[in-house]
Amino acid sequence: QVQLVESGGGLVQAGGSLRLSCAASGRTYSTYAMGWFRQAPGKERDFVAAVRWNGGNTFYADSLKDRFTISRDNAKNTVYLQMNSLKPEDTALYYCAAARYLRGSIRDPEAYDIWGQGTQVTVSS
């Protein structure tokens, strides 16, 4: 069973940067689709970015593609989310997720079946 642990969240001023990490443990497969989602209090869980470890394709929410970058380190079995030019509206709990057999949209949280506990990102103005 694959387990995901997020890290790297914290408090940052508007315009600053953070780099989130998602480390996978247990039996892990490079063919998993990996995604980042975020959820603010009282809001639904929204898609942020995703990457297919089988092919290297990356996907982003349209409003974030110029500021956020998803990447991977296969040797460390870790996925990263580099967040630049952060805004107060980026404040949320950020989740890492994995889908072993993705048949729906890679942007849909319901397509993922393994989730981390989340890491809090707070952007002050």
mmCIF file of C-alpha atoms in Angstrom:
data_model
loop_
_atom_site.group_PDB
_atom_site.id
_atom_site.type_symbol
_atom_site.label_atom_id
_atom_site.label_comp_id
_atom_site.label_asym_id
_atom_site.label_seq_id
_atom_site.Cartn_x
_atom_site.Cartn_y
_atom_site.Cartn_z
ATOM 1 C CA GLN A 1 0.000 0.000 0.000
ATOM 2 C CA VAL A 2 1.348 3.392 -1.019
ATOM 3 C CA GLN A 3 1.347 6.183 1.560
ATOM 4 C CA LEU A 4 1.795 9.865 0.775
ATOM 5 C CA VAL A 5 3.262 12.494 3.084
ATOM 6 C CA GLU A 6 3.244 16.182 2.205
ATOM 7 C CA SER A 7 5.680 18.727 3.582
ATOM 8 C CA GLY A 8 6.926 22.239 2.886
ATOM 9 C CA GLY A 9 3.869 24.261 3.788
ATOM 10 C CA GLY A 10 3.974 27.287 6.025
ATOM 11 C CA LEU A 11 3.401 31.001 6.295
ATOM 12 C CA VAL A 12 4.692 33.237 3.527
ATOM 13 C CA GLN A 13 4.159 36.839 2.498
ATOM 14 C CA ALA A 14 2.384 37.693 -0.728
ATOM 15 C CA GLY A 15 4.827 37.514 -3.622
ATOM 16 C CA GLY A 16 6.934 34.884 -1.927
ATOM 17 C CA SER A 17 7.551 31.262 -2.841
ATOM 18 C CA LEU A 18 7.149 27.817 -1.332
ATOM 19 C CA ARG A 19 8.133 24.367 -2.500
ATOM 20 C CA LEU A 20 5.876 21.523 -1.425
ATOM 21 C CA SER A 21 7.040 17.921 -1.394
ATOM 22 C CA CYS A 22 5.054 14.705 -1.585
ATOM 23 C CA ALA A 23 7.020 11.644 -0.564
ATOM 24 C CA ALA A 24 5.635 8.218 -1.393
ATOM 25 C CA SER A 25 6.423 5.206 0.768
ATOM 26 C CA GLY A 26 5.591 1.552 0.505
ATOM 27 C CA ARG A 27 5.333 -0.184 -2.821
ATOM 28 C CA THR A 28 5.299 2.624 -5.321
ATOM 29 C CA TYR A 29 4.939 2.535 -9.063
ATOM 30 C CA SER A 30 6.248 5.114 -11.480
ATOM 31 C CA THR A 31 3.138 4.653 -13.601
ATOM 32 C CA TYR A 32 0.900 6.312 -10.984
ATOM 33 C CA ALA A 33 -0.650 9.610 -11.907
ATOM 34 C CA MET A 34 0.175 12.150 -9.193
ATOM 35 C CA GLY A 35 -1.740 15.304 -8.442
ATOM 36 C CA TRP A 36 -1.875 18.316 -6.178
ATOM 37 C CA PHE A 37 -5.195 19.672 -4.940
ATOM 38 C CA ARG A 38 -6.103 22.388 -2.484
ATOM 39 C CA GLN A 39 -9.042 23.138 -0.251
ATOM 40 C CA ALA A 40 -9.891 26.267 1.703
ATOM 41 C CA PRO A 41 -12.382 26.247 4.609
ATOM 42 C CA GLY A 42 -15.938 26.061 3.293
ATOM 43 C CA LYS A 43 -14.740 25.451 -0.264
ATOM 44 C CA GLU A 44 -14.586 22.389 -2.470
ATOM 45 C CA ARG A 45 -11.351 20.629 -3.248
ATOM 46 C CA ASP A 46 -9.830 22.175 -6.368
ATOM 47 C CA PHE A 47 -7.321 20.870 -8.868
ATOM 48 C CA VAL A 48 -3.875 22.485 -8.834
ATOM 49 C CA ALA A 49 -1.484 20.391 -10.918
ATOM 50 C CA ALA A 50 -0.769 16.817 -11.962
ATOM 51 C CA VAL A 51 1.886 14.703 -13.631
ATOM 52 C CA ARG A 52 1.902 11.275 -15.198
ATOM 53 C CA TRP A 53 4.968 9.304 -14.128
ATOM 54 C CA ASN A 54 4.398 7.186 -17.197
ATOM 55 C CA GLY A 55 5.067 9.716 -19.929
ATOM 56 C CA GLY A 56 5.952 12.930 -18.127
ATOM 57 C CA ASN A 57 2.858 14.893 -19.144
ATOM 58 C CA THR A 58 1.999 17.775 -16.826
ATOM 59 C CA PHE A 59 -1.306 19.543 -16.243
ATOM 60 C CA TYR A 60 -2.231 22.754 -14.429
ATOM 61 C CA ALA A 61 -5.257 24.737 -13.426
ATOM 62 C CA ASP A 62 -5.489 27.527 -15.986
ATOM 63 C CA SER A 63 -5.149 30.262 -13.382
ATOM 64 C CA LEU A 64 -2.021 28.723 -11.863
ATOM 65 C CA LYS A 65 0.043 27.491 -14.789
ATOM 66 C CA ASP A 66 2.251 30.585 -14.926
ATOM 67 C CA ARG A 67 3.082 30.522 -11.217
ATOM 68 C CA PHE A 68 3.116 26.850 -10.187
ATOM 69 C CA THR A 69 5.332 24.045 -11.443
ATOM 70 C CA ILE A 70 4.987 20.342 -10.747
ATOM 71 C CA SER A 71 8.047 18.118 -11.011
ATOM 72 C CA ARG A 72 9.342 14.749 -9.889
ATOM 73 C CA ASP A 73 12.445 13.030 -8.620
ATOM 74 C CA ASN A 74 12.128 9.376 -9.505
ATOM 75 C CA ALA A 75 15.162 8.337 -7.452
ATOM 76 C CA LYS A 76 13.553 9.784 -4.312
ATOM 77 C CA ASN A 77 10.018 8.771 -5.318
ATOM 78 C CA THR A 78 8.918 12.328 -4.613
ATOM 79 C CA VAL A 79 6.713 14.851 -6.386
ATOM 80 C CA TYR A 80 7.171 18.588 -5.896
ATOM 81 C CA LEU A 81 5.045 21.664 -6.327
ATOM 82 C CA GLN A 82 6.981 24.897 -6.747
ATOM 83 C CA MET A 83 4.740 27.862 -6.002
ATOM 84 C CA ASN A 84 5.902 31.346 -6.959
ATOM 85 C CA SER A 85 4.349 34.805 -6.690
ATOM 86 C CA LEU A 86 1.978 33.569 -4.035
ATOM 87 C CA LYS A 87 -1.244 35.445 -3.367
ATOM 88 C CA PRO A 88 -3.530 35.494 -0.317
ATOM 89 C CA GLU A 89 -6.128 33.564 -2.320
ATOM 90 C CA ASP A 90 -3.647 30.688 -2.566
ATOM 91 C CA THR A 91 -4.160 30.067 1.151
ATOM 92 C CA ALA A 92 -5.457 26.518 1.568
ATOM 93 C CA LEU A 93 -4.683 23.024 2.733
ATOM 94 C CA TYR A 94 -2.706 21.403 -0.067
ATOM 95 C CA TYR A 95 -3.112 17.684 -0.697
ATOM 96 C CA CYS A 96 -1.040 15.239 -2.668
ATOM 97 C CA ALA A 97 -2.924 12.409 -4.355
ATOM 98 C CA ALA A 98 -2.177 9.314 -6.413
ATOM 99 C CA ALA A 99 -4.172 7.311 -8.923
ATOM 100 C CA ARG A 100 -2.896 3.915 -9.971
ATOM 101 C CA TYR A 101 -5.432 3.367 -12.727
ATOM 102 C CA LEU A 102 -6.695 6.690 -13.981
ATOM 103 C CA ARG A 103 -9.695 6.390 -16.284
ATOM 104 C CA GLY A 104 -11.363 9.725 -15.714
ATOM 105 C CA SER A 105 -9.979 13.253 -15.833
ATOM 106 C CA ILE A 106 -6.614 13.814 -14.213
ATOM 107 C CA ARG A 107 -8.094 17.105 -12.972
ATOM 108 C CA ASP A 108 -10.919 15.406 -11.052
ATOM 109 C CA PRO A 109 -10.232 14.620 -7.375
ATOM 110 C CA GLU A 110 -12.661 11.696 -7.602
ATOM 111 C CA ALA A 111 -10.245 9.994 -9.997
ATOM 112 C CA TYR A 112 -7.683 9.585 -7.193
ATOM 113 C CA ASP A 113 -7.790 6.883 -4.550
ATOM 114 C CA ILE A 114 -4.737 7.609 -2.369
ATOM 115 C CA TRP A 115 -4.421 10.861 -0.453
ATOM 116 C CA GLY A 116 -1.974 12.460 1.929
ATOM 117 C CA GLN A 117 -2.989 14.339 5.072
ATOM 118 C CA GLY A 118 -2.285 17.743 3.570
ATOM 119 C CA THR A 119 0.060 20.606 4.341
ATOM 120 C CA GLN A 120 -1.159 24.089 5.190
ATOM 121 C CA VAL A 121 -0.131 27.044 3.054
ATOM 122 C CA THR A 122 -0.971 30.493 4.385
ATOM 123 C CA VAL A 123 -0.185 33.618 2.384
ATOM 124 C CA SER A 124 -0.351 36.931 4.203
ATOM 125 C CA SER A 125 -0.947 40.281 2.565
#
